[in-house]
PDB file of C-alpha atoms in Angstrom:
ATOM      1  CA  UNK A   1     -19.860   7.587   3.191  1.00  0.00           C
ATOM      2  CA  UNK A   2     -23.128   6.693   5.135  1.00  0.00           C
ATOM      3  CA  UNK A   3     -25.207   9.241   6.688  1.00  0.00           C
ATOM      4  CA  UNK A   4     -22.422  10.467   8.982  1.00  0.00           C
ATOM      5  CA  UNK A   5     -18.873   9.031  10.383  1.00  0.00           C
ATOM      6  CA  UNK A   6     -16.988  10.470  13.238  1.00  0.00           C
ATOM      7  CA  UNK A   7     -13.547  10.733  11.863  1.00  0.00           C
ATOM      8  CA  UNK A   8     -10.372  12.235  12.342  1.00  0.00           C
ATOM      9  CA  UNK A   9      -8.482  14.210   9.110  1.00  0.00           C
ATOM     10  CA  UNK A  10      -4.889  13.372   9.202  1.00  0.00           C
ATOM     11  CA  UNK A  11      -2.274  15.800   7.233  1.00  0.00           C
ATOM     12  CA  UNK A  12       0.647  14.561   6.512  1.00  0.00           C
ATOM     13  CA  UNK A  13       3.846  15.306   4.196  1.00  0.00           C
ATOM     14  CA  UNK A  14       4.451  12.612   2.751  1.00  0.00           C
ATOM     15  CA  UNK A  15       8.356  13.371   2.413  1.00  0.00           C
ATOM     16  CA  UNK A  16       8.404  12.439   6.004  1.00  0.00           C
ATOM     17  CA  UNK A  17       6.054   9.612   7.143  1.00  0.00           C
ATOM     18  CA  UNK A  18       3.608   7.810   3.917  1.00  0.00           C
ATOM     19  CA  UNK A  19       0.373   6.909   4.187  1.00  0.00           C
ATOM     20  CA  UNK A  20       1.408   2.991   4.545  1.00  0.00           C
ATOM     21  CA  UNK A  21       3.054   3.841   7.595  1.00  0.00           C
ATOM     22  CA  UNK A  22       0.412   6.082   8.645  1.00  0.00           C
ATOM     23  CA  UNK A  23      -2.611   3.355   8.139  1.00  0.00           C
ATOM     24  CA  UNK A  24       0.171   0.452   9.874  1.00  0.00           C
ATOM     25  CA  UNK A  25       0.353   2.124  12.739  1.00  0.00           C
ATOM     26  CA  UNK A  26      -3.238   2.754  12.718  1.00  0.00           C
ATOM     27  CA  UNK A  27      -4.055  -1.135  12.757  1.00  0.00           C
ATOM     28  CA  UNK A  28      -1.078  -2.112  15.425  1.00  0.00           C
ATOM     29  CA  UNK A  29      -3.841   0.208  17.673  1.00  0.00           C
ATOM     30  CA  UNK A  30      -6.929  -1.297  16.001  1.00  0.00           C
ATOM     31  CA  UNK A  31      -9.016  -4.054  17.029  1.00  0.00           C
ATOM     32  CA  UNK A  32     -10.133  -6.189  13.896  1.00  0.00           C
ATOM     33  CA  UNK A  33     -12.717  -7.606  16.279  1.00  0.00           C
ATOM     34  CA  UNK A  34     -14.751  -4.936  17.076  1.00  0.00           C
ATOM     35  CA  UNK A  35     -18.252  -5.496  15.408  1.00  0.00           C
ATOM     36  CA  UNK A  36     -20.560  -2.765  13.394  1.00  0.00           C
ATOM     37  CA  UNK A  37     -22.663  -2.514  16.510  1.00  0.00           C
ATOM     38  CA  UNK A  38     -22.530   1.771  17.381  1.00  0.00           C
ATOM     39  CA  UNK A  39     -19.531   2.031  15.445  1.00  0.00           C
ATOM     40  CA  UNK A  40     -17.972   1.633  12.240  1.00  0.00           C
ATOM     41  CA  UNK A  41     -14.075   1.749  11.212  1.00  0.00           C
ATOM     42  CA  UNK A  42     -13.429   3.313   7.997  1.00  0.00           C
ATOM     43  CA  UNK A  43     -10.613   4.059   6.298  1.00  0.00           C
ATOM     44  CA  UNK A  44     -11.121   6.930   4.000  1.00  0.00           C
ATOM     45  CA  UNK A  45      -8.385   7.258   0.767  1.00  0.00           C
ATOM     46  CA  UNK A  46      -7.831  10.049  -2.021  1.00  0.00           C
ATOM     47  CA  UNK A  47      -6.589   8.178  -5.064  1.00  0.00           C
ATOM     48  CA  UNK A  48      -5.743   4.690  -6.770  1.00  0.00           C
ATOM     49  CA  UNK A  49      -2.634   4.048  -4.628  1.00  0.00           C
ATOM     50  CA  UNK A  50      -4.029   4.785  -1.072  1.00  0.00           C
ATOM     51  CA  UNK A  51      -6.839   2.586  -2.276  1.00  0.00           C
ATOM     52  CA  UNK A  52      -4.451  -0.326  -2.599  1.00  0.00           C
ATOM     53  CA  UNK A  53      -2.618   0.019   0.380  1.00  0.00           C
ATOM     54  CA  UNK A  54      -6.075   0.452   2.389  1.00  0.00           C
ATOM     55  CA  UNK A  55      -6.952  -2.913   0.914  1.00  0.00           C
ATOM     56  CA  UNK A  56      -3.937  -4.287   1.752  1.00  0.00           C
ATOM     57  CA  UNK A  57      -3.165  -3.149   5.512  1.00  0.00           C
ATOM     58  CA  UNK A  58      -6.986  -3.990   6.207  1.00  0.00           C
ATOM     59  CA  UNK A  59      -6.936  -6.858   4.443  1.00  0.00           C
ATOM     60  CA  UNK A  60      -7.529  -9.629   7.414  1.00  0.00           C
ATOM     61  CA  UNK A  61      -9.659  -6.885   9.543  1.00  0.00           C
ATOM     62  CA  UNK A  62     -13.412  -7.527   9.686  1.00  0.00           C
ATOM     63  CA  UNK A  63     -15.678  -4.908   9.787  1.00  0.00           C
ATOM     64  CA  UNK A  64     -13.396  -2.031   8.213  1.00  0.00           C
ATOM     65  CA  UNK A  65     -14.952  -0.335   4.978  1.00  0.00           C
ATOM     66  CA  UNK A  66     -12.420   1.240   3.060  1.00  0.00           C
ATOM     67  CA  UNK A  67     -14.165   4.716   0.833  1.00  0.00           C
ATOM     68  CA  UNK A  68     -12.935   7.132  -1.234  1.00  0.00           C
ATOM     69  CA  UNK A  69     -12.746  10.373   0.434  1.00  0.00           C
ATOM     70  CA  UNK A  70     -15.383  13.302   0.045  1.00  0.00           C
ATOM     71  CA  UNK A  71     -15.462  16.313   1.914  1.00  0.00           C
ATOM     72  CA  UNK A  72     -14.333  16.525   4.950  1.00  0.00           C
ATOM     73  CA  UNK A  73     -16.916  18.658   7.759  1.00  0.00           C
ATOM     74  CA  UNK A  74     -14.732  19.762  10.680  1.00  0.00           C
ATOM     75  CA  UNK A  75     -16.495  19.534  14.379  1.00  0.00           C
ATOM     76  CA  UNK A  76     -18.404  22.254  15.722  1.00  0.00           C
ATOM     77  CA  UNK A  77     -15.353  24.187  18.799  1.00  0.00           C
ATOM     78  CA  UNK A  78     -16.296  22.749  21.799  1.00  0.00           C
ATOM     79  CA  UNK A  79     -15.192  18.946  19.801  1.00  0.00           C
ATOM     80  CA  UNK A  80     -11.808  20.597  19.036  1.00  0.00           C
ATOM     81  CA  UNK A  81      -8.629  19.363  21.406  1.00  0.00           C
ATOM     82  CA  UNK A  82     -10.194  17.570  23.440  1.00  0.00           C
ATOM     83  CA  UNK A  83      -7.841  16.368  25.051  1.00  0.00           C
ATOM     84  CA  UNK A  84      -5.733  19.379  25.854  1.00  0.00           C
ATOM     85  CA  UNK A  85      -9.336  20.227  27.726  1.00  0.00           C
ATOM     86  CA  UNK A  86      -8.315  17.024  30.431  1.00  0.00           C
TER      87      UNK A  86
END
């Protein structure tokens, strides 16, 4: 990971919803246009496996680096729920 990413940990059970369903989603809501400008998309993975199907689902996206995980910092309060603050 460089310097420092603003990222969101996602928990999941993977009895109910997998991680390929869980990184599809993510790219139906994605731009694979968006340029490494401010930003940077990242998609962060935990083992062999999740490193595939990173590869695969961003396959065609520019601009998406695709890490293995480290450890994860949570935000400081006032960043938490946000939007339950609206």
């Amino acid at each position: 990971m460089k310097d420092h990413t603003e990222s969101v940990l996602i928990e999941f059970d993977k009895q109910i919803v997998d991680y390929e369903t869980i990184l599809s989603k993510w790219k139906s809501i994605s731009s694979p246009y968006a340029t490494k400008l401010q930003y940077r998309t990242a998609i962060f993975f935990l083992n062999a496996d999740q490193e595939r199907v990173a590869q695969s689902i961003a396959g065609d996206m520019e601009h998406v680096d695709i890490e293995p995980a480290t450890k994860f910092w949570m935000a400081e309060q006032r960043h938490q729920n946000f939007l339950a603050r609206l």
